[in-house]
Coordinates of C-alpha atoms in Angstrom, one line a residue:
X1 CA -127.8 -75.9 -3.6
X2 CA -126.2 -72.8 -2.2
X3 CA -123.2 -74.7 -1.1
X4 CA -122.9 -76.1 -4.5
X5 CA -122.9 -72.7 -6.1
X6 CA -120.2 -71.5 -3.6
X7 CA -118.1 -74.5 -4.4
X8 CA -118.4 -73.8 -8.1
X9 CA -117.5 -70.1 -7.6
X10 CA -114.5 -71.0 -5.5
X11 CA -113.3 -73.5 -8.2
X12 CA -113.9 -70.9 -10.9
X13 CA -112.0 -68.2 -9.1
X14 CA -109.1 -70.6 -8.4
X15 CA -109.1 -71.6 -12.0
X16 CA -108.9 -68.0 -13.2
X17 CA -106.2 -67.2 -10.7
X18 CA -104.3 -70.3 -11.7
X19 CA -104.7 -69.5 -15.4
X20 CA -103.6 -65.8 -14.7
X21 CA -100.5 -67.0 -12.9
X22 CA -99.7 -69.4 -15.7
X23 CA -100.3 -66.6 -18.3
X24 CA -98.1 -64.2 -16.4
X25 CA -95.4 -66.8 -16.2
X26 CA -95.6 -67.6 -19.9
X27 CA -95.7 -63.9 -20.7
X28 CA -92.6 -63.3 -18.6
X29 CA -90.8 -65.9 -20.6
X30 CA -91.9 -64.2 -23.8
X31 CA -90.7 -60.7 -22.8
X32 CA -87.0 -60.0 -23.6
X33 CA -84.7 -59.7 -20.6
X34 CA -82.5 -56.7 -20.8
X35 CA -79.7 -55.2 -18.8
X36 CA -79.6 -51.4 -18.3
X37 CA -77.1 -48.7 -17.3
X38 CA -77.4 -45.1 -16.4
X39 CA -75.2 -42.5 -18.3
X40 CA -71.9 -41.6 -16.7
X41 CA -69.8 -38.5 -16.5
X42 CA -66.3 -39.6 -17.5
X43 CA -63.3 -39.3 -19.8
X44 CA -63.0 -41.4 -22.9
X45 CA -59.7 -43.3 -22.9
X46 CA -58.1 -44.1 -26.3
X47 CA -55.7 -47.1 -26.3
X48 CA -53.5 -48.5 -29.0
X49 CA -51.2 -51.5 -28.9
X50 CA -48.1 -51.7 -31.1
X51 CA -44.6 -53.2 -31.3
X52 CA -41.3 -51.6 -32.1
X53 CA -37.5 -52.0 -32.1
X54 CA -35.2 -50.0 -29.8
X55 CA -32.8 -48.0 -31.9
X56 CA -30.1 -45.4 -31.3
X57 CA -31.5 -42.0 -30.8
X58 CA -28.3 -40.4 -32.2
X59 CA -26.0 -42.4 -34.5
X60 CA -22.5 -41.1 -35.3
X61 CA -21.0 -42.1 -38.6
X62 CA -17.3 -43.0 -38.8
X63 CA -15.7 -42.1 -42.1
X64 CA -12.4 -43.3 -43.5
X65 CA -10.6 -41.9 -46.5
X66 CA -11.9 -43.5 -49.6
X67 CA -9.8 -46.3 -51.1
X68 CA -8.0 -47.6 -48.0
X69 CA -7.5 -51.4 -48.1
X70 CA -9.0 -53.1 -45.0
X71 CA -7.0 -55.9 -43.6
X72 CA -9.0 -56.7 -40.4
X73 CA -12.2 -55.6 -38.8
X74 CA -11.9 -55.4 -35.0
X75 CA -15.4 -54.4 -33.9
X76 CA -18.6 -56.2 -34.8
X77 CA -22.3 -55.1 -34.9
X78 CA -23.8 -54.9 -31.4
X79 CA -20.5 -54.7 -29.7
X80 CA -19.9 -52.0 -27.1
X81 CA -16.9 -49.8 -27.8
X82 CA -15.2 -47.0 -25.9
X83 CA -13.8 -43.8 -27.3
X84 CA -10.4 -44.5 -28.9
X85 CA -11.0 -48.3 -29.2
X86 CA -9.7 -49.9 -32.4
X87 CA -12.3 -50.5 -35.1
X88 CA -10.2 -51.9 -37.9
X89 CA -6.6 -52.3 -39.2
X90 CA -5.3 -51.2 -42.7
X91 CA -3.0 -53.0 -45.0
X92 CA 0.5 -51.7 -44.4
X93 CA 2.1 -51.9 -47.9
X94 CA -1.0 -50.6 -49.8
X95 CA -1.4 -47.8 -47.3
X96 CA 2.2 -46.6 -47.8
X97 CA 1.7 -46.8 -51.6
X98 CA -1.4 -44.7 -51.4
X99 CA 0.5 -42.2 -49.3
X100 CA 3.2 -41.8 -51.9
X101 CA 0.5 -41.4 -54.7
X102 CA -1.2 -38.7 -52.7
X103 CA 2.0 -36.8 -52.1
X104 CA 2.8 -36.9 -55.8
X105 CA -0.8 -35.7 -56.5
X106 CA -0.3 -32.9 -54.0
X107 CA 2.9 -31.7 -55.7
X108 CA 1.2 -31.7 -59.1
X109 CA -1.7 -29.7 -57.8
X110 CA 0.7 -27.1 -56.4
X111 CA 2.2 -26.6 -59.9
X112 CA -1.2 -26.5 -61.6
X113 CA -2.3 -23.8 -59.1
X114 CA 0.7 -21.7 -60.1
X115 CA -0.1 -22.1 -63.8
X116 CA -3.8 -21.4 -63.3
X117 CA -3.1 -18.2 -61.4
X118 CA -0.6 -17.1 -64.0
X119 CA -3.0 -17.7 -66.9
X120 CA -5.8 -15.8 -65.0
X121 CA -3.5 -12.8 -64.4
X122 CA -2.5 -12.8 -68.1
X123 CA -6.2 -12.9 -69.1
X124 CA -6.9 -10.0 -66.8
X125 CA -4.0 -8.0 -68.3
X126 CA -5.3 -8.7 -71.8
X127 CA -8.7 -7.6 -70.9
X128 CA -7.4 -4.4 -69.3
X129 CA -5.3 -3.6 -72.5
X130 CA -8.3 -4.2 -74.7
X131 CA -10.5 -1.9 -72.7
X132 CA -7.8 0.8 -72.7
X133 CA -7.3 0.6 -76.5
X134 CA -11.1 0.6 -77.1
X135 CA -11.4 3.8 -75.0
X136 CA -8.5 5.3 -76.9
X137 CA -10.1 4.5 -80.3
X138 CA -13.4 6.1 -79.1
X139 CA -11.6 9.3 -78.1
X140 CA -9.8 9.4 -81.5
X141 CA -13.0 8.9 -83.3
X142 CA -14.6 11.7 -81.4
X143 CA -11.7 14.1 -82.0
X144 CA -11.3 13.4 -85.7
X145 CA -15.0 13.4 -86.6
X146 CA -15.4 16.7 -84.6
X147 CA -12.8 18.3 -86.8
X148 CA -14.4 16.9 -90.0
X149 CA -17.8 18.1 -88.9
X150 CA -16.5 21.6 -88.1
X151 CA -14.7 21.9 -91.5
X152 CA -17.8 20.7 -93.3
X153 CA -19.9 23.2 -91.4
X154 CA -17.6 26.1 -92.2
X155 CA -17.5 25.1 -95.9
X156 CA -21.3 25.0 -95.9
X157 CA -21.5 28.5 -94.3
X158 CA -19.0 29.9 -96.8
X159 CA -20.9 28.4 -99.8
X160 CA -24.2 29.8 -98.5
X161 CA -22.6 33.2 -97.9
X162 CA -21.2 33.4 -101.5
X163 CA -24.4 32.2 -102.9
X164 CA -26.5 34.8 -101.0
X165 CA -24.1 37.5 -102.1
X166 CA -24.3 36.5 -105.7
X167 CA -28.1 36.2 -105.6
X168 CA -28.3 39.7 -104.1
X169 CA -26.0 41.2 -106.8
X170 CA -28.0 39.4 -109.5
X171 CA -31.3 40.9 -108.3
X172 CA -29.7 44.4 -108.2
X173 CA -28.6 44.1 -111.9
X174 CA -32.0 43.1 -113.0
X175 CA -33.7 46.2 -111.4
X176 CA -33.7 49.5 -113.6
X177 CA -31.7 52.5 -112.2
X178 CA -33.4 55.8 -111.4
X179 CA -32.0 59.0 -113.1
X180 CA -29.7 61.1 -111.1
X181 CA -31.6 64.4 -110.8
X182 CA -28.8 66.3 -109.2
X183 CA -26.4 65.5 -112.1
X184 CA -29.0 66.6 -114.7
X185 CA -29.4 70.0 -112.9
X186 CA -25.7 70.5 -112.8
X187 CA -25.4 69.8 -116.5
X188 CA -28.2 72.2 -117.2
X189 CA -26.6 75.0 -115.2
X190 CA -23.3 74.4 -116.9
X191 CA -25.0 74.5 -120.3
X192 CA -26.6 77.8 -119.5
X193 CA -23.4 79.3 -118.4
X194 CA -21.4 77.9 -121.3
X195 CA -23.5 77.3 -124.3
X196 CA -20.7 76.0 -126.4
X197 CA -19.9 73.4 -123.9
X198 CA -23.5 72.3 -123.7
X199 CA -23.6 72.2 -127.5
X200 CA -20.6 70.0 -127.7
X201 CA -21.9 67.8 -125.0
X202 CA -25.1 67.4 -126.8
X203 CA -23.4 66.5 -130.0
X204 CA -21.2 64.0 -128.4
X205 CA -24.3 62.3 -126.8
X206 CA -25.9 62.0 -130.0
X207 CA -23.0 60.3 -131.5
X208 CA -22.4 58.0 -128.5
X209 CA -25.5 57.7 -126.3
X210 CA -25.1 56.4 -122.8
X211 CA -27.4 54.1 -120.8
X212 CA -29.0 54.8 -117.6
X213 CA -26.0 53.6 -115.7
X214 CA -23.7 56.2 -117.4
X215 CA -22.3 53.6 -119.8
X216 CA -22.5 53.9 -123.4
X217 CA -25.4 51.9 -124.7
X218 CA -24.2 48.5 -126.1
X219 CA -27.1 45.9 -126.2
X220 CA -24.8 42.9 -127.0
X221 CA -22.5 43.5 -124.1
X222 CA -25.4 43.7 -121.5
X223 CA -27.0 40.4 -122.6
X224 CA -23.7 38.6 -122.3
X225 CA -23.2 40.1 -118.8
X226 CA -26.6 38.8 -117.6
X227 CA -26.1 35.3 -119.0
X228 CA -22.7 35.1 -117.3
X229 CA -24.2 36.2 -114.0
X230 CA -26.9 33.6 -114.0
X231 CA -24.4 30.8 -114.8
X232 CA -22.2 32.0 -111.9
X233 CA -25.3 32.0 -109.6
X234 CA -26.3 28.5 -110.6
X235 CA -22.7 27.2 -110.0
X236 CA -22.7 28.8 -106.6
X237 CA -26.1 27.3 -105.8
X238 CA -24.7 23.9 -106.8
X239 CA -21.7 24.4 -104.6
X240 CA -23.9 25.4 -101.7
X241 CA -26.1 22.3 -102.0
X242 CA -22.9 20.2 -102.4
X243 CA -21.5 21.7 -99.2
X244 CA -24.8 21.1 -97.3
X245 CA -24.9 17.5 -98.5
X246 CA -21.2 17.1 -97.5
X247 CA -22.0 18.5 -94.0
X248 CA -24.9 16.1 -93.3
X249 CA -22.9 13.1 -94.7
X250 CA -20.1 14.1 -92.4
X251 CA -22.6 14.1 -89.4
X252 CA -23.9 10.7 -90.3
X253 CA -20.4 9.3 -90.8
X254 CA -19.4 10.8 -87.4
X255 CA -22.4 9.1 -85.7
X256 CA -21.6 5.8 -87.3
X257 CA -17.9 5.9 -86.3
X258 CA -18.7 7.0 -82.7
X259 CA -21.4 4.3 -82.3
X260 CA -19.0 1.7 -83.6
X261 CA -16.2 2.8 -81.2
X262 CA -18.7 2.9 -78.3
X263 CA -19.9 -0.6 -79.1
X264 CA -16.4 -1.9 -79.2
X265 CA -15.7 -0.3 -75.8
X266 CA -18.8 -1.8 -74.3
X267 CA -17.9 -5.2 -75.6
X268 CA -14.4 -4.9 -74.3
X269 CA -15.7 -3.6 -70.9
X270 CA -17.8 -6.7 -70.2
X271 CA -16.4 -8.2 -67.0
X272 CA -14.4 -11.4 -67.4
X273 CA -16.1 -14.6 -66.4
X274 CA -15.1 -15.7 -62.9
X275 CA -12.2 -18.1 -63.3
X276 CA -12.3 -20.5 -60.4
X277 CA -9.7 -22.9 -61.8
X278 CA -7.1 -22.0 -59.2
X279 CA -9.7 -22.1 -56.4
X280 CA -10.9 -25.5 -57.4
X281 CA -7.4 -26.8 -57.7
X282 CA -6.7 -25.3 -54.2
X283 CA -9.6 -27.2 -52.8
X284 CA -8.3 -30.4 -54.3
X285 CA -4.9 -29.7 -52.9
X286 CA -6.4 -29.1 -49.4
X287 CA -8.3 -32.4 -49.6
X288 CA -5.2 -34.2 -50.7
X289 CA -3.3 -32.6 -47.8
X290 CA -6.0 -33.7 -45.4
X291 CA -5.8 -37.2 -46.7
X292 CA -2.1 -37.2 -46.4
X293 CA -2.2 -36.0 -42.8
X294 CA -5.0 -38.6 -41.9
X295 CA -3.0 -41.5 -43.5
X296 CA 0.1 -40.4 -41.6
X297 CA -2.1 -40.5 -38.4
X298 CA -3.2 -44.0 -39.2
X299 CA 0.4 -45.1 -39.8
X300 CA 1.4 -43.4 -36.5
X301 CA -1.3 -45.5 -34.7
X302 CA 0.0 -48.7 -36.2
X303 CA -2.2 -48.6 -39.3
X304 CA -5.4 -48.8 -37.1
X305 CA -8.6 -46.7 -37.1
X306 CA -10.0 -45.8 -33.7
X307 CA -13.6 -45.0 -32.6
X308 CA -14.2 -41.3 -32.2
X309 CA -16.9 -41.8 -29.5
X310 CA -18.0 -44.4 -27.1
X311 CA -21.1 -46.4 -27.8
X312 CA -22.5 -49.5 -29.5
X313 CA -21.6 -50.5 -33.0
X314 CA -24.9 -50.2 -34.8
X315 CA -23.7 -51.0 -38.3
X316 CA -20.5 -52.2 -40.0
X317 CA -20.6 -51.0 -43.7
X318 CA -17.4 -52.5 -45.1
X319 CA -15.8 -55.9 -45.3
X320 CA -12.3 -57.4 -45.0
X321 CA -10.4 -57.3 -48.3
X322 CA -12.4 -54.4 -49.6
X323 CA -11.5 -50.7 -50.1
X324 CA -13.1 -48.2 -47.8
X325 CA -16.1 -46.5 -49.3
X326 CA -16.7 -42.8 -49.7
X327 CA -19.7 -43.1 -47.4
X328 CA -19.6 -44.0 -43.7
X329 CA -17.7 -47.2 -42.7
X330 CA -19.2 -47.6 -39.2
X331 CA -22.3 -46.4 -37.5
X332 CA -21.8 -45.9 -33.7
X333 CA -24.9 -45.6 -31.5
X334 CA -24.0 -43.0 -28.9
X335 CA -25.0 -44.4 -25.5
X336 CA -24.8 -41.0 -24.0
X337 CA -27.9 -40.0 -25.9
X338 CA -31.5 -41.3 -25.5
X339 CA -32.6 -44.4 -27.5
X340 CA -35.7 -44.2 -29.6
X341 CA -38.6 -46.4 -30.8
X342 CA -40.3 -45.7 -34.1
X343 CA -43.6 -47.4 -35.0
X344 CA -45.8 -47.0 -38.0
X345 CA -49.6 -47.1 -37.7
X346 CA -52.7 -46.6 -39.7
X347 CA -53.9 -43.0 -39.8
X348 CA -57.4 -43.9 -38.5
X349 CA -56.1 -46.2 -35.8
X350 CA -53.7 -43.7 -34.5
X351 CA -55.7 -40.5 -34.9
X352 CA -56.0 -39.9 -31.1
X353 CA -52.2 -40.3 -30.6
X354 CA -50.4 -36.9 -30.4
X355 CA -47.2 -35.4 -28.9
X356 CA -47.3 -36.0 -25.1
X357 CA -49.6 -39.1 -25.2
X358 CA -48.6 -41.5 -22.5
X359 CA -47.1 -44.8 -23.6
X360 CA -46.3 -47.9 -21.5
X361 CA -43.3 -49.9 -22.9
X362 CA -42.7 -53.5 -21.9
X363 CA -39.9 -55.8 -22.9
X364 CA -37.2 -58.2 -21.8
X365 CA -33.6 -57.4 -21.1
X366 CA -30.6 -59.4 -22.3
X367 CA -30.8 -61.7 -19.2
X368 CA -34.5 -62.4 -20.0
X369 CA -35.7 -60.3 -17.1
X370 CA -38.9 -58.4 -17.7
X371 CA -38.8 -54.6 -17.6
X372 CA -41.3 -51.8 -18.0
X373 CA -41.0 -48.0 -18.7
X374 CA -43.6 -45.3 -18.7
X375 CA -42.9 -42.6 -21.3
X376 CA -44.5 -40.1 -23.6
X377 CA -44.8 -39.7 -27.4
X378 CA -42.1 -37.3 -28.7
X379 CA -43.6 -36.7 -32.2
X380 CA -46.3 -37.9 -34.6
X381 CA -45.9 -37.3 -38.4
X382 CA -47.9 -38.2 -41.4
X383 CA -45.7 -39.9 -44.0
X384 CA -46.1 -42.0 -47.1
X385 CA -44.7 -45.6 -46.8
X386 CA -44.9 -48.2 -49.5
X387 CA -47.4 -46.0 -51.4
X388 CA -49.8 -45.6 -48.4
X389 CA -50.2 -42.8 -45.9
X390 CA -49.5 -43.7 -42.3
X391 CA -48.4 -42.2 -39.0
X392 CA -44.8 -42.3 -37.9
X393 CA -44.8 -42.3 -34.0
X394 CA -41.5 -41.7 -32.2
X395 CA -40.8 -42.3 -28.5
X396 CA -37.5 -41.6 -26.8
X397 CA -36.3 -43.4 -23.7
X398 CA -33.1 -43.6 -21.6
X399 CA -30.4 -45.9 -23.0
X400 CA -30.2 -48.0 -19.8
X401 CA -33.9 -49.2 -19.9
X402 CA -33.7 -51.7 -22.8
X403 CA -30.8 -53.0 -24.9
X404 CA -30.3 -51.7 -28.4
X405 CA -32.1 -53.7 -31.2
X406 CA -34.5 -55.4 -28.7
X407 CA -38.2 -55.6 -29.6
X408 CA -40.7 -54.2 -27.1
X409 CA -44.5 -53.8 -26.9
X410 CA -46.0 -50.3 -26.6
X411 CA -49.4 -49.4 -25.2
X412 CA -50.5 -45.8 -25.9
X413 CA -53.2 -44.1 -23.8
X414 CA -54.8 -40.7 -24.5
X415 CA -57.6 -39.2 -22.4
X416 CA -60.3 -37.0 -23.7
X417 CA -62.0 -34.2 -21.9
X418 CA -64.8 -34.9 -19.4
X419 CA -68.1 -35.8 -21.1
X420 CA -71.4 -35.5 -19.1
X421 CA -73.2 -38.4 -20.9
X422 CA -71.2 -41.6 -21.6
X423 CA -72.8 -44.9 -22.5
X424 CA -71.4 -48.4 -23.1
X425 CA -70.9 -49.0 -26.9
X426 CA -73.0 -52.2 -26.7
X427 CA -76.1 -49.9 -26.3
X428 CA -75.8 -48.3 -29.7
X429 CA -77.8 -49.2 -32.8
X430 CA -78.1 -47.6 -36.2
X431 CA -80.7 -47.1 -38.9
X432 CA -81.3 -44.7 -41.8
X433 CA -81.8 -41.8 -39.5
X434 CA -78.6 -42.3 -37.5
X435 CA -77.3 -43.7 -34.2
X436 CA -79.8 -44.4 -31.4
X437 CA -80.2 -46.3 -28.1
X438 CA -83.2 -47.9 -26.4
X439 CA -84.3 -46.6 -23.0
X440 CA -87.0 -48.1 -20.7
X441 CA -90.3 -46.4 -20.1
X442 CA -92.6 -47.6 -17.2
X443 CA -96.4 -47.7 -17.4
X444 CA -99.0 -48.9 -14.9
X445 CA -101.4 -51.7 -15.8
X446 CA -104.0 -53.8 -13.9
X447 CA -101.4 -56.4 -13.7
X448 CA -98.7 -54.1 -12.3
X449 CA -95.9 -51.9 -13.7
X450 CA -94.7 -52.8 -17.2
X451 CA -91.5 -51.8 -18.9
X452 CA -91.3 -51.0 -22.6
X453 CA -88.4 -49.9 -25.0
X454 CA -88.3 -46.5 -26.5
X455 CA -85.9 -45.4 -29.3
X456 CA -83.8 -42.2 -28.7
X457 CA -81.5 -40.8 -31.4
X458 CA -78.2 -39.5 -30.2
X459 CA -75.1 -37.7 -31.6
X460 CA -71.8 -39.4 -30.8
X461 CA -69.0 -37.0 -29.8
X462 CA -66.2 -39.5 -29.0
X463 CA -65.8 -43.2 -28.4
X464 CA -63.4 -46.1 -27.7
X465 CA -63.9 -49.8 -27.6
X466 CA -65.9 -49.6 -24.4
X467 CA -67.7 -46.3 -24.1
X468 CA -69.1 -43.5 -26.3
X469 CA -69.8 -39.9 -25.4
X470 CA -73.0 -38.4 -26.7
X471 CA -74.3 -34.9 -26.9
X472 CA -76.4 -34.0 -23.8
X473 CA -80.2 -33.5 -24.3
X474 CA -82.0 -36.6 -25.7
X475 CA -80.5 -38.9 -23.0
X476 CA -80.5 -37.7 -19.4
X477 CA -78.6 -39.1 -16.4
X478 CA -81.7 -40.5 -14.8
X479 CA -82.7 -42.7 -17.8
X480 CA -82.1 -46.5 -17.9
X481 CA -80.3 -47.2 -21.2
X482 CA -80.6 -50.8 -22.4
X483 CA -77.1 -52.1 -23.0
X484 CA -77.8 -55.8 -23.7
X485 CA -80.9 -57.8 -24.5
X486 CA -81.6 -61.5 -24.6
X487 CA -83.5 -61.1 -27.9
X488 CA -83.8 -58.5 -30.6
X489 CA -86.2 -55.7 -29.6
X490 CA -88.0 -52.9 -31.3
X491 CA -89.5 -49.7 -30.1
X492 CA -92.6 -50.3 -28.0
X493 CA -91.7 -53.9 -27.1
X494 CA -92.2 -55.0 -23.5
X495 CA -89.0 -55.7 -21.7
X496 CA -87.9 -56.9 -18.3
X497 CA -84.8 -56.1 -16.3
X498 CA -82.5 -58.9 -15.3

């Protein structure tokens, strides 16, 4: 019986162990398998790929005089030319005809310049005479009106003086005269000494009495004299007022005449408008002279136009049988200067590219050989192209690396500062609270150590297609960050490392 119990116990224990092993194996298949990585201290590298065309860094335009008839073009686009090499040939007969027309135009301009200068001088003389006469008129107005004002003022003073004198005399006549006491005493003494004389005097006075002024009394004569004096006084008052009015009228007239003369002088003294007719004609004459000399130079060189510099013909802007335009006829890429590549990229895509960013340029030469050049960005500018904002990125390179107009690929690389905590971008997730990663936590159980996922929110400082730099703190360099998982996981889920 005891053996039987032992046997049952052994079988039971084995079954439990077997079931446990089966359970663990099943659980291990149910737990997501993850790969982990520890944060790194590193720089974030920003890369951008693009393509562009090699163009001339400095293009020299070649100008011909406008209206020259082209007989033959002797240099084509992409052709290498040396300084002094023939670019085109002009039509002989039409060039000679144009030269004669220009010489005739030049002579006409010489005559027009003489006429314009003569007219300008005559206009200056007329202006000077007008100013002189206006100043003279002003001086005459001042002199004549000063005399008139002085005469009117003298007349007014004289009228006032006569009126004041008459007024004073009139007042004296109206006042009664006091008796002369001394004369009465003398008469009395004489009467006392000579009674007969006094008696005669008394009789005479009785017959012809005298007034207080010593005149014989005659009432009619006194009244007429008073009336006559008042009339004279009124007449003098009228003359005084008339003289005063004449004086003030003369002052007003003087001010009006002087202001009119001053206004005329100011109008005449306005500077003449600058007459540039002669100067403009002289410019035209100079241009015609330059054209004549240039055409004579073409004729001297066999009616041919030569390249002013050595380089590559970048553009030919005229055709055989046409007249030369006022704009450039040829564009020569100066091979002594650096070539350039200009590419246009999206603002967001190229936000890490700046002046000095390293760029690797790859392309093929004319003989199909592969070539590579390491350079740097010369400039980055925000511009508007086709209605959208973009970045214009310019790179310069020596002219002997790639041929002009060839297409090359460009790889831009820009390195950030060193970041202490950089994590592969595959580790990042996002929810309503922001960006986060999962890290592993270890806990001990009766069945051994178990790993679980824990969510940690982070702040992304910089990133590229491979790594992202996060602010230090939440994630430390000793943590295992889950970068991939066989299945979708959530916080608290058991996980197992690969």
